[in-house]
């Protein structure tokens, strides 16, 4: 998953785009920008859904800038977001330290999806097991 910030002299603020590992648009957030109705319609209807096409379209603009947002997810961020105080923090952190940065980001971003998929009769995995199972790769 890759995130980009779109800024332009044509509006204040930024629009955040999130693309999956295949380069397809997964989501966008316009809440941080002051967009005109015409600009909102352009994003909703005209903006391509693939990263390579977005770069091509925006490449012709004098004022638009698409910048990758480098996000480093720390263990503390993961630990607080996963919120499993039953697991061994030490073992979980050891596993976290062995993971690559891209894997950490995918694991962190997958937490909400995982939590939504848990069935009532089944409890949430310990944090260490969550990392070992690598559910975000399935």
Short mmCIF file of C-alpha atoms in Angstrom, two decimals:
data_model
loop_
_atom_site.label_atom_id
_atom_site.label_comp_id
_atom_site.label_asym_id
_atom_site.label_seq_id
_atom_site.Cartn_x
_atom_site.Cartn_y
_atom_site.Cartn_z
CA UNK A 1 0.00 0.00 0.00
CA UNK A 2 1.31 3.41 -1.01
CA UNK A 3 -0.04 6.84 -0.09
CA UNK A 4 0.33 10.04 -2.07
CA UNK A 5 -0.41 13.66 -1.30
CA UNK A 6 -1.80 15.83 -4.11
CA UNK A 7 -1.17 19.55 -3.73
CA UNK A 8 -1.76 22.34 -6.21
CA UNK A 9 -1.78 26.10 -6.53
CA UNK A 10 -5.40 25.65 -7.68
CA UNK A 11 -6.60 24.75 -4.15
CA UNK A 12 -5.56 24.94 -0.51
CA UNK A 13 -4.58 21.84 1.47
CA UNK A 14 -3.99 18.35 0.16
CA UNK A 15 -5.85 15.34 -1.17
CA UNK A 16 -4.58 11.97 0.04
CA UNK A 17 -4.68 8.99 -2.34
CA UNK A 18 -4.05 5.40 -1.25
CA UNK A 19 -3.07 2.79 -3.83
CA UNK A 20 -2.83 -0.96 -3.23
CA UNK A 21 0.27 -3.02 -4.06
CA UNK A 22 -1.03 -3.52 -7.62
CA UNK A 23 -1.15 0.25 -8.20
CA UNK A 24 -4.94 0.48 -8.13
CA UNK A 25 -6.68 3.32 -6.35
CA UNK A 26 -8.01 2.04 -3.03
CA UNK A 27 -9.25 5.26 -1.46
CA UNK A 28 -8.89 9.01 -1.41
CA UNK A 29 -9.52 11.65 1.22
CA UNK A 30 -10.44 15.21 0.25
CA UNK A 31 -11.20 16.38 3.80
CA UNK A 32 -7.83 18.15 4.05
CA UNK A 33 -8.41 20.28 0.94
CA UNK A 34 -10.61 23.20 -0.05
CA UNK A 35 -11.90 22.04 -3.43
CA UNK A 36 -14.34 23.74 -5.74
CA UNK A 37 -17.31 21.77 -7.03
CA UNK A 38 -15.56 21.42 -10.40
CA UNK A 39 -12.44 20.00 -8.73
CA UNK A 40 -14.50 17.53 -6.69
CA UNK A 41 -16.30 16.33 -9.84
CA UNK A 42 -12.95 15.90 -11.60
CA UNK A 43 -11.62 13.69 -8.80
CA UNK A 44 -14.81 11.63 -8.63
CA UNK A 45 -15.39 11.15 -12.36
CA UNK A 46 -12.27 11.86 -14.34
CA UNK A 47 -9.25 10.87 -12.30
CA UNK A 48 -7.87 7.50 -13.44
CA UNK A 49 -7.96 4.61 -11.00
CA UNK A 50 -4.36 3.42 -11.59
CA UNK A 51 -1.26 5.06 -10.17
CA UNK A 52 0.60 5.14 -13.50
CA UNK A 53 -2.35 6.90 -15.17
CA UNK A 54 -2.74 9.38 -12.32
CA UNK A 55 0.91 10.34 -12.67
CA UNK A 56 0.46 10.74 -16.44
CA UNK A 57 -2.63 12.95 -16.07
CA UNK A 58 -1.10 15.12 -13.36
CA UNK A 59 2.24 15.26 -15.15
CA UNK A 60 0.69 17.68 -17.66
CA UNK A 61 -0.28 20.10 -14.90
CA UNK A 62 1.98 23.02 -14.12
CA UNK A 63 0.85 23.41 -10.52
CA UNK A 64 -0.22 19.90 -9.40
CA UNK A 65 2.25 17.89 -7.36
CA UNK A 66 1.90 14.23 -6.38
CA UNK A 67 4.23 13.31 -3.52
CA UNK A 68 4.65 9.89 -1.96
CA UNK A 69 4.01 9.85 1.78
CA UNK A 70 6.69 7.82 3.46
CA UNK A 71 5.06 6.23 6.45
CA UNK A 72 7.14 4.46 9.02
CA UNK A 73 5.06 2.45 11.44
CA UNK A 74 6.70 2.05 14.82
CA UNK A 75 6.16 -0.86 17.15
CA UNK A 76 4.50 1.50 19.61
CA UNK A 77 1.96 2.50 16.93
CA UNK A 78 1.24 -1.16 16.16
CA UNK A 79 1.03 -2.16 19.82
CA UNK A 80 -1.42 0.60 20.69
CA UNK A 81 -3.56 0.06 17.58
CA UNK A 82 -3.74 -3.74 17.92
CA UNK A 83 -4.58 -3.30 21.60
CA UNK A 84 -3.87 -6.80 22.87
CA UNK A 85 -2.40 -6.63 26.33
CA UNK A 86 -2.63 -10.43 26.76
CA UNK A 87 0.27 -11.07 24.38
CA UNK A 88 3.88 -10.88 25.39
CA UNK A 89 5.07 -7.43 24.43
CA UNK A 90 8.69 -8.62 24.35
CA UNK A 91 8.00 -11.55 21.97
CA UNK A 92 5.77 -9.42 19.77
CA UNK A 93 8.40 -6.70 19.54
CA UNK A 94 11.09 -9.26 18.67
CA UNK A 95 8.94 -10.49 15.77
CA UNK A 96 8.21 -6.88 14.72
CA UNK A 97 11.94 -6.04 14.67
CA UNK A 98 12.59 -8.93 12.25
CA UNK A 99 9.96 -7.68 9.78
CA UNK A 100 10.73 -5.44 6.80
CA UNK A 101 9.32 -1.93 6.77
CA UNK A 102 6.83 -2.72 3.98
CA UNK A 103 5.55 -5.75 5.91
CA UNK A 104 5.13 -3.66 9.04
CA UNK A 105 3.04 -1.13 7.14
CA UNK A 106 0.85 -3.85 5.60
CA UNK A 107 0.39 -5.55 8.99
CA UNK A 108 -0.56 -2.24 10.61
CA UNK A 109 -2.96 -1.23 7.84
CA UNK A 110 -4.65 -4.66 7.86
CA UNK A 111 -5.63 -4.54 11.56
CA UNK A 112 -9.05 -2.92 10.97
CA UNK A 113 -9.91 -5.40 8.22
CA UNK A 114 -8.84 -8.30 10.42
CA UNK A 115 -10.90 -7.04 13.37
CA UNK A 116 -13.96 -6.69 11.14
CA UNK A 117 -13.56 -10.28 9.93
CA UNK A 118 -13.49 -11.87 13.39
CA UNK A 119 -16.56 -13.98 13.97
CA UNK A 120 -18.41 -13.71 17.29
CA UNK A 121 -17.45 -17.18 18.49
CA UNK A 122 -13.80 -16.63 17.71
CA UNK A 123 -11.57 -14.33 19.70
CA UNK A 124 -8.89 -11.99 18.48
CA UNK A 125 -5.45 -13.56 17.98
CA UNK A 126 -2.63 -12.61 20.29
CA UNK A 127 -0.55 -9.86 18.67
CA UNK A 128 2.44 -12.19 18.21
CA UNK A 129 0.32 -14.77 16.41
CA UNK A 130 -1.22 -12.06 14.24
CA UNK A 131 2.26 -11.10 13.06
CA UNK A 132 3.36 -14.73 12.61
CA UNK A 133 0.25 -15.67 10.58
CA UNK A 134 0.80 -12.80 8.10
CA UNK A 135 -2.92 -12.59 7.29
CA UNK A 136 -2.39 -9.43 5.22
CA UNK A 137 -0.59 -11.57 2.61
CA UNK A 138 -3.56 -13.89 2.00
#
